Amino acid sequence: DAGITQSPRHKVTETGTPVTLRCHQTENHRYMYWYRQDPGHGLRLIHYSYGVKDTDKGEVSDGYSVSRSKTEDFLLTLESATSSQTSVYFCAISESDTSGNTIYFGEGSWLTVV
Amino acid sequence: GDSVTQMEGPVTLSEEAFLTINCTYTATGYPSLFWYVQYPGEGLQLLLKATKADDKGSNKGFEATYRKETTSFHLEKGSVQVSDSAVYFCALRTQGAQKLVFGQGTRLTINP
């Protein structure tokens, strides 16, 4: 198993509050990603990072921000949580952006916004 | 844009049956192709992959062959087990791409 740890694994929060999800990797991979998984939409990329302090938007980035101050940590912040952000969030890592390079996924963080 | 189309589920089979889950893709260039499996309450695990045409990926009795002429990467297993019950995702990644493009997933249930 790839060395990816997500925290918290489960969280219930109220609408309007900020939430931060953490991803920690022990593989020293350069690329890190945040995806969300929703019924009917599959997995969609939120943000990704290609190095310390280097991040970019994915296809569903509105309402989310990220930070990467160390190679091993990638934080996803919901600035003001909404019910539409209730989802399962997956962190992923990859050694390079070569097409054949595998992207490995964490165990997921279940977030419920009430 | 790039896309992956998977056989719609759910799929229900009896133990020891033959499994095929169809996957076709549209992509510019020459993508690498992946099958991931997701067990209940868990993340996605790589099942197998193929990086060029005619490559066959295999793992745990599952196989898939990268067919460029039919733009397909169908997943097969000769004799399924109850423990194979999961959701299966076909995905592609093109050179320099920052994301995987996923199919919608196929839920497989194997009955004893």
Coordinates of N, CA and C in Angstrom, one line a residue:
Chain A
D1 N 0.8 -1.2 0.0 CA 0.0 0.0 0.0 C 0.9 1.3 0.0
A2 N 0.4 2.2 -0.8 CA 1.2 3.5 -0.8 C 1.0 4.1 0.6
G3 N 2.1 4.8 1.0 CA 2.1 5.4 2.3 C 1.3 6.8 2.3
I4 N 0.0 6.7 2.3 CA -0.8 7.9 2.3 C -1.7 7.9 3.5
T5 N -1.7 8.9 4.3 CA -2.6 9.0 5.5 C -3.5 10.2 5.4
Q6 N -4.8 10.1 5.4 CA -5.7 11.2 5.4 C -6.3 11.4 6.8
S7 N -6.5 12.7 7.1 CA -7.1 13.0 8.4 C -7.9 14.3 8.3
P8 N -9.1 14.3 9.0 CA -9.7 13.2 9.6 C -10.4 12.2 8.6
R9 N -10.7 11.1 9.1 CA -11.3 10.1 8.2 C -12.8 10.4 8.0
H10 N -13.4 10.9 9.1 CA -14.8 11.2 9.1 C -15.0 12.5 9.8
K11 N -15.9 13.4 9.3 CA -16.1 14.7 9.9 C -17.5 15.1 9.6
V12 N -18.2 15.6 10.6 CA -19.5 16.3 10.4 C -19.3 17.8 10.8
T13 N -19.7 18.7 9.9 CA -19.5 20.1 10.2 C -20.7 20.9 9.8
E14 N -20.8 22.1 10.3 CA -22.0 22.9 10.0 C -21.7 23.9 8.8
T15 N -22.7 24.2 8.1 CA -22.7 25.1 6.9 C -22.0 26.4 7.4
G16 N -21.1 26.9 6.6 CA -20.4 28.2 6.8 C -19.2 28.1 7.6
T17 N -18.8 26.9 8.2 CA -17.6 26.8 8.9 C -16.5 26.4 8.0
P18 N -15.2 26.8 8.3 CA -14.1 26.3 7.5 C -13.7 24.9 8.0
V19 N -13.2 24.1 7.0 CA -12.8 22.8 7.3 C -11.5 22.5 6.6
T20 N -10.5 21.9 7.2 CA -9.3 21.5 6.6 C -9.1 20.0 6.7
L21 N -8.8 19.4 5.5 CA -8.4 18.0 5.4 C -6.9 17.9 5.2
R22 N -6.3 16.9 5.8 CA -4.9 16.8 5.7 C -4.5 15.5 5.0
C23 N -3.5 15.6 4.1 CA -3.0 14.4 3.5 C -1.5 14.4 3.8
H24 N -1.0 13.2 4.3 CA 0.4 13.0 4.6 C 0.9 11.8 3.8
Q25 N 2.1 12.0 3.1 CA 2.6 10.9 2.4 C 4.0 10.6 2.9
T26 N 4.4 9.3 2.8 CA 5.8 8.9 3.2 C 6.6 8.5 2.0
E27 N 6.1 8.7 0.8 CA 6.8 8.2 -0.4 C 7.7 9.2 -1.1
N28 N 7.7 10.4 -0.6 CA 8.5 11.5 -1.2 C 8.1 11.7 -2.7
H29 N 6.8 11.5 -3.0 CA 6.4 11.8 -4.4 C 6.2 13.2 -4.6
R30 N 6.5 13.7 -5.8 CA 6.4 15.1 -6.2 C 5.0 15.6 -6.3
Y31 N 4.1 14.8 -6.9 CA 2.8 15.2 -7.2 C 1.8 14.7 -6.2
M32 N 0.9 15.6 -5.8 CA -0.2 15.3 -4.9 C -1.5 15.9 -5.4
Y33 N -2.6 15.2 -5.1 CA -3.9 15.6 -5.7 C -5.0 15.4 -4.6
W34 N -6.0 16.2 -4.8 CA -7.2 16.1 -4.1 C -8.4 15.8 -5.1
Y35 N -9.1 14.7 -4.9 CA -10.2 14.4 -5.7 C -11.5 14.3 -4.7
R36 N -12.6 14.5 -5.3 CA -13.9 14.2 -4.6 C -14.6 13.2 -5.4
Q37 N -15.4 12.3 -4.7 CA -16.1 11.3 -5.3 C -17.6 11.4 -4.9
D38 N -18.4 11.5 -5.9 CA -19.9 11.7 -5.7 C -20.6 10.8 -6.6
P39 N -21.8 10.3 -6.2 CA -22.6 9.4 -7.0 C -23.0 10.1 -8.3
G40 N -22.8 9.4 -9.4 CA -23.2 10.0 -10.7 C -22.1 10.9 -11.3
H41 N -21.1 11.2 -10.6 CA -20.0 12.1 -11.1 C -18.7 11.4 -11.1
G42 N -18.6 10.2 -10.5 CA -17.3 9.6 -10.4 C -16.3 10.4 -9.6
L43 N -15.0 10.3 -10.0 CA -14.0 11.1 -9.2 C -13.6 12.3 -10.0
R44 N -13.6 13.4 -9.4 CA -13.3 14.7 -10.0 C -12.1 15.4 -9.3
L45 N -11.2 15.9 -10.1 CA -10.0 16.6 -9.5 C -10.3 18.0 -9.0
I46 N -9.9 18.2 -7.7 CA -10.2 19.5 -7.1 C -9.0 20.5 -7.3
H47 N -7.8 20.0 -6.8 CA -6.6 20.8 -6.9 C -5.5 19.7 -7.0
Y48 N -4.3 20.2 -7.5 CA -3.1 19.3 -7.4 C -1.9 20.2 -7.1
S49 N -0.8 19.5 -6.7 CA 0.4 20.1 -6.5 C 1.6 19.4 -7.2
Y50 N 2.5 20.2 -7.7 CA 3.6 19.6 -8.4 C 4.9 19.9 -7.8
G51 N 4.8 20.4 -6.5 CA 6.0 20.6 -5.7 C 5.6 21.5 -4.5
V52 N 6.6 21.7 -3.6 CA 6.3 22.6 -2.5 C 6.0 24.0 -3.0
K53 N 4.9 24.4 -2.5 CA 4.3 25.8 -2.8 C 3.9 25.9 -4.2
D54 N 3.9 24.8 -5.0 CA 3.4 24.8 -6.4 C 2.1 24.1 -6.5
T55 N 1.0 24.8 -6.7 CA -0.3 24.2 -6.8 C -1.1 24.7 -8.0
D56 N -2.1 24.0 -8.4 CA -2.9 24.5 -9.5 C -4.3 23.9 -9.4
K57 N -5.3 24.5 -10.1 CA -6.7 24.1 -10.0 C -7.0 22.9 -10.9
G58 N -7.9 22.1 -10.4 CA -8.5 21.1 -11.2 C -9.8 21.5 -11.7
E59 N -10.7 20.5 -12.0 CA -12.0 20.8 -12.7 C -13.1 21.3 -11.7
V60 N -12.9 21.1 -10.4 CA -14.0 21.6 -9.5 C -13.4 22.3 -8.3
S61 N -12.7 23.3 -8.6 CA -11.9 24.0 -7.5 C -12.6 25.1 -6.7
D62 N -13.8 25.5 -7.2 CA -14.5 26.6 -6.6 C -14.9 26.3 -5.2
G63 N -14.5 27.1 -4.2 CA -14.9 26.9 -2.8 C -13.8 26.2 -2.0
Y64 N -12.7 25.8 -2.7 CA -11.6 25.1 -2.1 C -10.3 25.8 -2.3
S65 N -9.4 25.7 -1.3 CA -8.0 26.1 -1.5 C -7.1 25.0 -0.9
V66 N -5.9 25.1 -1.3 CA -4.9 24.1 -0.9 C -3.6 24.8 -0.6
S67 N -2.8 24.0 0.2 CA -1.4 24.5 0.5 C -0.5 23.3 0.7
R68 N 0.7 23.6 0.3 CA 1.7 22.5 0.4 C 3.0 23.2 0.8
S69 N 3.3 23.1 2.1 CA 4.5 23.8 2.7 C 5.7 22.8 2.8
K70 N 5.3 21.5 2.8 CA 6.4 20.4 2.8 C 6.0 19.4 1.8
T71 N 7.0 18.7 1.3 CA 6.8 17.6 0.3 C 5.7 16.6 0.8
E72 N 5.7 16.3 2.1 CA 4.9 15.2 2.5 C 3.5 15.6 2.9
D73 N 3.2 16.9 3.0 CA 1.8 17.3 3.4 C 1.1 18.2 2.4
F74 N -0.2 17.9 2.2 CA -1.0 18.6 1.2 C -2.3 18.8 1.9
L75 N -2.7 20.1 2.2 CA -3.9 20.4 2.9 C -5.0 20.9 1.9
L76 N -6.2 20.5 2.2 CA -7.3 21.0 1.4 C -8.2 21.7 2.4
T77 N -8.6 23.0 2.1 CA -9.4 23.8 3.0 C -10.7 24.2 2.2
L78 N -11.8 23.9 2.9 CA -13.1 24.4 2.5 C -13.3 25.7 3.2
E79 N -13.3 26.8 2.5 CA -13.2 28.1 3.2 C -14.5 28.4 4.0
S80 N -15.7 28.0 3.4 CA -16.9 28.1 4.1 C -17.8 27.0 3.6
A81 N -17.9 25.9 4.4 CA -18.5 24.7 3.9 C -20.0 24.9 3.5
T82 N -20.3 24.2 2.4 CA -21.7 24.2 2.0 C -22.2 22.7 1.9
S83 N -23.5 22.6 1.8 CA -24.0 21.2 1.7 C -23.6 20.5 0.5
S84 N -23.3 21.3 -0.6 CA -22.9 20.7 -1.9 C -21.5 20.1 -1.8
Q85 N -20.8 20.4 -0.7 CA -19.4 19.9 -0.5 C -19.4 18.6 0.4
T86 N -20.6 18.1 0.7 CA -20.7 16.8 1.3 C -20.3 15.8 0.3
S87 N -19.2 15.0 0.7 CA -18.6 14.2 -0.3 C -17.6 13.3 0.4
V88 N -17.0 12.4 -0.4 CA -15.8 11.7 0.0 C -14.6 12.3 -0.7
Y89 N -13.6 12.6 0.1 CA -12.4 13.3 -0.5 C -11.3 12.3 -0.4
F90 N -10.6 12.2 -1.6 CA -9.5 11.3 -1.7 C -8.2 12.1 -2.0
C91 N -7.2 11.9 -1.3 CA -5.8 12.4 -1.6 C -5.2 11.3 -2.5
A92 N -4.3 11.8 -3.4 CA -3.6 10.8 -4.2 C -2.2 11.4 -4.5
I93 N -1.3 10.5 -4.8 CA 0.1 10.9 -5.1 C 0.6 10.2 -6.3
S94 N 1.7 10.8 -6.9 CA 2.3 10.2 -8.1 C 3.7 10.7 -8.1
E95 N 4.6 9.8 -8.6 CA 6.0 10.2 -8.6 C 6.3 11.2 -9.8
S96 N 5.6 11.0 -10.9 CA 5.8 12.0 -12.0 C 4.5 12.1 -12.8
D97 N 4.6 13.0 -13.8 CA 3.4 13.2 -14.7 C 3.5 12.4 -15.9
T98 N 4.4 11.4 -16.0 CA 4.5 10.5 -17.1 C 3.2 9.7 -17.1
S99 N 2.6 9.5 -18.4 CA 1.3 8.9 -18.4 C 1.3 7.5 -17.8
G100 N 2.3 6.7 -17.8 CA 2.3 5.4 -17.3 C 2.6 5.3 -15.8
N101 N 2.8 6.5 -15.2 CA 3.1 6.5 -13.8 C 1.9 6.4 -13.0
T102 N 1.8 5.5 -12.1 CA 0.6 5.2 -11.3 C 0.2 6.3 -10.4
I103 N -1.0 6.6 -10.2 CA -1.5 7.6 -9.2 C -2.1 6.7 -8.1
Y104 N -1.6 6.8 -6.9 CA -2.0 6.0 -5.7 C -2.9 6.9 -4.9
F105 N -4.0 6.2 -4.3 CA -5.0 6.9 -3.6 C -4.9 6.6 -2.1
G106 N -5.3 7.5 -1.3 CA -5.5 7.3 0.1 C -6.8 6.7 0.4
E107 N -7.1 6.5 1.7 CA -8.3 5.8 2.1 C -9.6 6.6 2.1
G108 N -9.5 7.9 2.0 CA -10.6 8.8 1.9 C -11.0 9.4 3.2
S109 N -11.6 10.6 3.0 CA -12.2 11.4 4.2 C -13.6 11.6 3.9
W110 N -14.5 11.1 4.8 CA -16.0 11.3 4.6 C -16.4 12.6 5.3
L111 N -16.9 13.6 4.5 CA -17.2 14.9 5.0 C -18.7 15.1 4.8
T112 N -19.4 15.4 5.9 CA -20.8 15.7 5.9 C -21.0 17.2 6.4
V113 N -21.7 18.0 5.5 CA -21.9 19.4 5.9 C -23.4 19.5 6.1
V114 N -23.8 19.9 7.4 CA -25.2 19.9 7.8 C -25.7 21.4 8.0
Chain B
G1 N -12.7 16.3 -25.6 CA -11.7 16.0 -24.6 C -11.6 14.5 -24.4
D2 N -10.7 14.1 -23.5 CA -10.5 12.7 -23.2 C -11.7 12.2 -22.4
S3 N -12.1 11.0 -22.6 CA -13.2 10.4 -21.9 C -13.1 8.9 -21.8
V4 N -13.8 8.3 -20.8 CA -13.8 6.8 -20.6 C -15.2 6.4 -20.5
T5 N -15.6 5.4 -21.2 CA -17.0 4.9 -21.1 C -16.9 3.5 -20.6
Q6 N -17.6 3.2 -19.5 CA -17.6 1.9 -18.9 C -19.0 1.3 -19.0
M7 N -19.0 0.0 -19.0 CA -20.2 -0.8 -18.9 C -21.0 -0.4 -17.7
E8 N -22.3 -0.1 -17.9 CA -23.1 0.3 -16.8 C -23.4 -0.9 -15.9
G9 N -23.5 -0.6 -14.6 CA -23.8 -1.7 -13.7 C -25.2 -1.4 -13.1
P10 N -25.5 -2.1 -12.0 CA -24.7 -3.1 -11.4 C -24.6 -4.4 -12.1
V11 N -23.6 -5.1 -11.9 CA -23.4 -6.5 -12.5 C -23.5 -7.5 -11.3
T12 N -24.3 -8.5 -11.5 CA -24.4 -9.5 -10.5 C -24.1 -10.9 -11.1
L13 N -23.2 -11.6 -10.5 CA -22.8 -12.9 -11.1 C -22.7 -13.9 -9.9
S14 N -22.7 -15.2 -10.3 CA -22.5 -16.3 -9.4 C -21.0 -16.6 -9.3
E15 N -20.7 -17.1 -8.1 CA -19.3 -17.5 -7.9 C -18.8 -18.4 -9.0
E16 N -17.6 -18.3 -9.5 CA -16.9 -19.1 -10.5 C -17.4 -18.7 -11.9
A17 N -18.3 -17.7 -12.1 CA -18.7 -17.2 -13.4 C -17.5 -16.5 -14.1
F18 N -17.6 -16.3 -15.4 CA -16.7 -15.5 -16.1 C -17.1 -14.1 -16.1
L19 N -16.1 -13.2 -15.9 CA -16.4 -11.8 -15.8 C -15.8 -11.0 -17.0
T20 N -16.7 -10.1 -17.6 CA -16.1 -9.1 -18.5 C -16.8 -7.8 -18.1
I21 N -16.0 -6.7 -17.9 CA -16.5 -5.4 -17.8 C -15.9 -4.6 -18.9
N22 N -16.7 -4.0 -19.7 CA -16.3 -3.3 -20.9 C -15.8 -1.9 -20.6
C23 N -14.8 -1.5 -21.3 CA -14.3 -0.1 -21.1 C -13.8 0.4 -22.5
T24 N -14.2 1.5 -23.0 CA -13.7 2.1 -24.2 C -13.3 3.5 -23.9
Y25 N -12.4 4.1 -24.7 CA -11.9 5.4 -24.3 C -11.8 6.3 -25.6
T26 N -11.7 7.6 -25.4 CA -11.4 8.6 -26.4 C -10.3 9.4 -25.8
A27 N -9.2 9.5 -26.6 CA -8.1 10.3 -26.1 C -7.3 10.8 -27.2
T28 N -6.7 12.0 -27.0 CA -5.6 12.4 -28.0 C -4.3 11.8 -27.6
G29 N -3.5 11.5 -28.5 CA -2.2 10.9 -28.2 C -2.4 9.5 -27.8
Y30 N -1.4 9.0 -27.0 CA -1.4 7.6 -26.6 C -1.4 7.5 -25.1
P31 N -2.6 7.3 -24.6 CA -2.7 7.3 -23.1 C -2.2 6.0 -22.5
S32 N -2.0 6.0 -21.2 CA -1.9 4.8 -20.4 C -3.3 4.5 -19.9
L33 N -3.5 3.2 -19.7 CA -4.9 2.8 -19.2 C -4.8 2.0 -17.9
F34 N -5.7 2.2 -17.1 CA -5.7 1.6 -15.7 C -7.1 1.0 -15.4
W35 N -7.0 0.0 -14.5 CA -8.2 -0.4 -13.8 C -7.9 -0.3 -12.3
Y36 N -8.9 0.4 -11.6 CA -8.8 0.5 -10.2 C -10.0 -0.2 -9.6
V37 N -9.8 -0.7 -8.4 CA -10.9 -1.4 -7.6 C -11.1 -0.7 -6.3
Q38 N -12.4 -0.5 -5.9 CA -12.7 0.1 -4.7 C -13.6 -0.8 -3.9
Y39 N -13.1 -1.2 -2.7 CA -14.0 -2.1 -1.8 C -14.7 -1.1 -0.9
P40 N -15.8 -1.6 -0.4 CA -16.7 -0.7 0.5 C -15.9 0.0 1.6
G41 N -16.1 1.3 1.6 CA -15.5 2.1 2.7 C -14.0 2.3 2.5
E42 N -13.4 2.0 1.4 CA -12.0 2.1 1.2 C -11.7 3.0 0.0
G43 N -10.4 3.3 -0.2 CA -10.0 4.1 -1.3 C -9.8 3.2 -2.6
L44 N -9.3 3.9 -3.6 CA -9.1 3.1 -4.9 C -7.8 2.5 -4.8
Q45 N -7.7 1.2 -5.3 CA -6.5 0.5 -5.4 C -6.2 0.2 -6.8
L46 N -5.0 0.3 -7.2 CA -4.6 -0.1 -8.6 C -4.8 -1.6 -8.8
L47 N -5.5 -2.0 -9.8 CA -5.7 -3.4 -10.0 C -4.7 -3.8 -11.1
L48 N -4.6 -3.1 -12.2 CA -3.7 -3.4 -13.3 C -3.6 -2.2 -14.2
K49 N -2.6 -2.2 -15.0 CA -2.4 -1.1 -16.0 C -1.7 -1.6 -17.2
A50 N -1.8 -0.8 -18.3 CA -1.1 -1.0 -19.6 C -0.7 0.3 -20.1
T51 N 0.5 0.4 -20.6 CA 1.1 1.7 -21.0 C 1.2 1.9 -22.5
K52 N 1.0 0.8 -23.3 CA 1.1 1.0 -24.7 C 0.2 -0.1 -25.4
A53 N 0.0 0.1 -26.7 CA -0.9 -0.8 -27.4 C -0.4 -2.2 -27.4
D54 N -1.4 -3.1 -27.2 CA -1.2 -4.6 -27.2 C -0.6 -5.1 -25.9
D55 N -0.3 -4.1 -25.0 CA 0.2 -4.6 -23.6 C -1.0 -5.2 -22.9
K56 N -0.7 -6.3 -22.1 CA -1.7 -6.9 -21.3 C -1.3 -6.7 -19.8
G57 N -2.2 -6.1 -19.1 CA -2.0 -5.9 -17.6 C -2.7 -7.1 -17.0
S58 N -2.1 -7.6 -15.9 CA -2.8 -8.7 -15.1 C -2.4 -8.6 -13.7
N59 N -3.4 -9.1 -12.8 CA -3.2 -9.1 -11.4 C -4.3 -9.8 -10.8
K60 N -4.0 -10.7 -9.8 CA -5.1 -11.4 -9.0 C -6.0 -12.1 -9.9
G61 N -5.6 -12.6 -11.1 CA -6.5 -13.3 -11.9 C -7.3 -12.5 -12.9
F62 N -7.2 -11.2 -12.8 CA -7.8 -10.2 -13.7 C -6.8 -9.9 -14.8
E63 N -7.4 -9.7 -16.0 CA -6.6 -9.3 -17.2 C -7.3 -8.2 -18.0
A64 N -6.5 -7.4 -18.7 CA -7.0 -6.4 -19.6 C -6.0 -6.2 -20.7
T65 N -6.4 -6.1 -21.9 CA -5.5 -5.8 -23.0 C -5.8 -4.5 -23.7
Y66 N -4.7 -3.7 -23.9 CA -4.8 -2.4 -24.5 C -5.0 -2.6 -26.0
R67 N -6.2 -2.3 -26.5 CA -6.5 -2.5 -27.9 C -6.7 -1.1 -28.5
K68 N -5.6 -0.7 -29.2 CA -5.7 0.7 -29.8 C -6.7 0.7 -31.0
E69 N -6.8 -0.4 -31.7 CA -7.7 -0.4 -32.9 C -9.1 -0.3 -32.6
T70 N -9.5 -0.8 -31.4 CA -10.9 -0.6 -30.9 C -11.0 0.3 -29.8
T71 N -10.0 1.0 -29.4 CA -9.9 1.9 -28.2 C -10.6 1.3 -27.0
S72 N -10.2 0.1 -26.7 CA -10.8 -0.6 -25.6 C -9.8 -1.1 -24.6
F73 N -10.3 -1.4 -23.4 CA -9.4 -2.0 -22.3 C -10.4 -2.8 -21.4
H74 N -10.9 -3.8 -21.9 CA -12.0 -4.6 -21.2 C -11.3 -5.4 -20.1
L75 N -12.0 -5.5 -18.9 CA -11.5 -6.2 -17.8 C -12.1 -7.6 -17.8
E76 N -11.3 -8.7 -17.6 CA -11.8 -10.0 -17.6 C -11.2 -10.8 -16.5
K77 N -12.0 -11.8 -16.0 CA -11.5 -12.7 -15.0 C -12.3 -14.0 -15.3
G78 N -11.5 -15.1 -15.3 CA -12.1 -16.4 -15.7 C -13.0 -17.0 -14.7
S79 N -12.8 -16.8 -13.4 CA -13.6 -17.4 -12.3 C -13.7 -16.4 -11.1
V80 N -14.8 -15.8 -11.0 CA -14.9 -14.7 -9.9 C -15.2 -15.4 -8.6
Q81 N -14.8 -14.7 -7.5 CA -15.1 -15.1 -6.2 C -15.9 -14.0 -5.5
V82 N -16.5 -14.4 -4.3 CA -17.3 -13.5 -3.6 C -16.5 -12.2 -3.2
S83 N -15.2 -12.5 -2.9 CA -14.3 -11.4 -2.5 C -14.0 -10.4 -3.6
D84 N -14.4 -10.7 -4.8 CA -14.2 -9.7 -5.9 C -15.3 -8.7 -6.0
S85 N -16.3 -8.8 -5.1 CA -17.4 -7.8 -5.1 C -16.8 -6.5 -4.7
A86 N -17.0 -5.5 -5.6 CA -16.4 -4.2 -5.4 C -16.9 -3.3 -6.5
V87 N -16.4 -2.0 -6.5 CA -16.7 -1.2 -7.7 C -15.4 -1.1 -8.5
Y88 N -15.5 -1.2 -9.8 CA -14.3 -1.2 -10.7 C -14.4 0.0 -11.6
F89 N -13.2 0.7 -11.6 CA -13.1 1.9 -12.4 C -12.0 1.8 -13.5
C90 N -12.4 2.1 -14.7 CA -11.5 2.2 -15.8 C -11.0 3.7 -15.9
A91 N -9.7 3.9 -16.2 CA -9.2 5.3 -16.2 C -8.1 5.4 -17.2
L92 N -7.9 6.6 -17.7 CA -6.8 6.8 -18.6 C -6.0 8.0 -18.1
R93 N -4.7 8.1 -18.5 CA -3.9 9.2 -18.2 C -3.0 9.5 -19.5
T94 N -3.0 10.7 -19.9 CA -2.2 11.1 -21.1 C -0.9 11.7 -20.6
Q95 N 0.1 11.7 -21.5 CA 1.4 12.3 -21.1 C 1.3 13.7 -20.6
G96 N 1.9 14.0 -19.5 CA 1.9 15.3 -18.9 C 0.6 15.7 -18.3
A97 N -0.4 14.8 -18.3 CA -1.7 15.2 -17.7 C -1.6 15.1 -16.2
Q98 N -2.3 16.0 -15.6 CA -2.3 16.0 -14.1 C -3.4 15.3 -13.5
K99 N -4.2 14.6 -14.3 CA -5.3 13.9 -13.7 C -5.5 12.6 -14.4
L100 N -6.2 11.7 -13.7 CA -6.8 10.5 -14.4 C -8.2 10.9 -14.8
V101 N -8.5 10.4 -16.0 CA -9.9 10.5 -16.4 C -10.6 9.2 -16.2
F102 N -11.6 9.2 -15.4 CA -12.3 8.0 -14.9 C -13.6 7.7 -15.7
G103 N -13.9 6.5 -15.8 CA -15.2 6.1 -16.1 C -16.1 6.2 -14.9
Q104 N -17.4 5.9 -15.1 CA -18.3 6.1 -14.0 C -18.3 5.0 -12.9
G105 N -17.6 3.9 -13.2 CA -17.5 2.8 -12.3 C -18.6 1.8 -12.5
T106 N -18.2 0.5 -12.2 CA -19.2 -0.6 -12.4 C -19.2 -1.3 -11.1
R107 N -20.4 -1.4 -10.5 CA -20.5 -2.2 -9.2 C -20.7 -3.6 -9.5
L108 N -19.9 -4.5 -9.0 CA -19.9 -5.9 -9.2 C -20.3 -6.6 -7.9
T109 N -21.3 -7.5 -7.9 CA -21.6 -8.3 -6.8 C -21.6 -9.7 -7.2
I110 N -20.9 -10.5 -6.4 CA -20.7 -11.9 -6.7 C -21.5 -12.7 -5.6
N111 N -22.4 -13.5 -6.0 CA -23.2 -14.3 -5.0 C -22.6 -15.7 -4.9
P112 N -22.6 -16.2 -3.6 CA -22.1 -17.6 -3.4 C -22.9 -18.6 -4.1

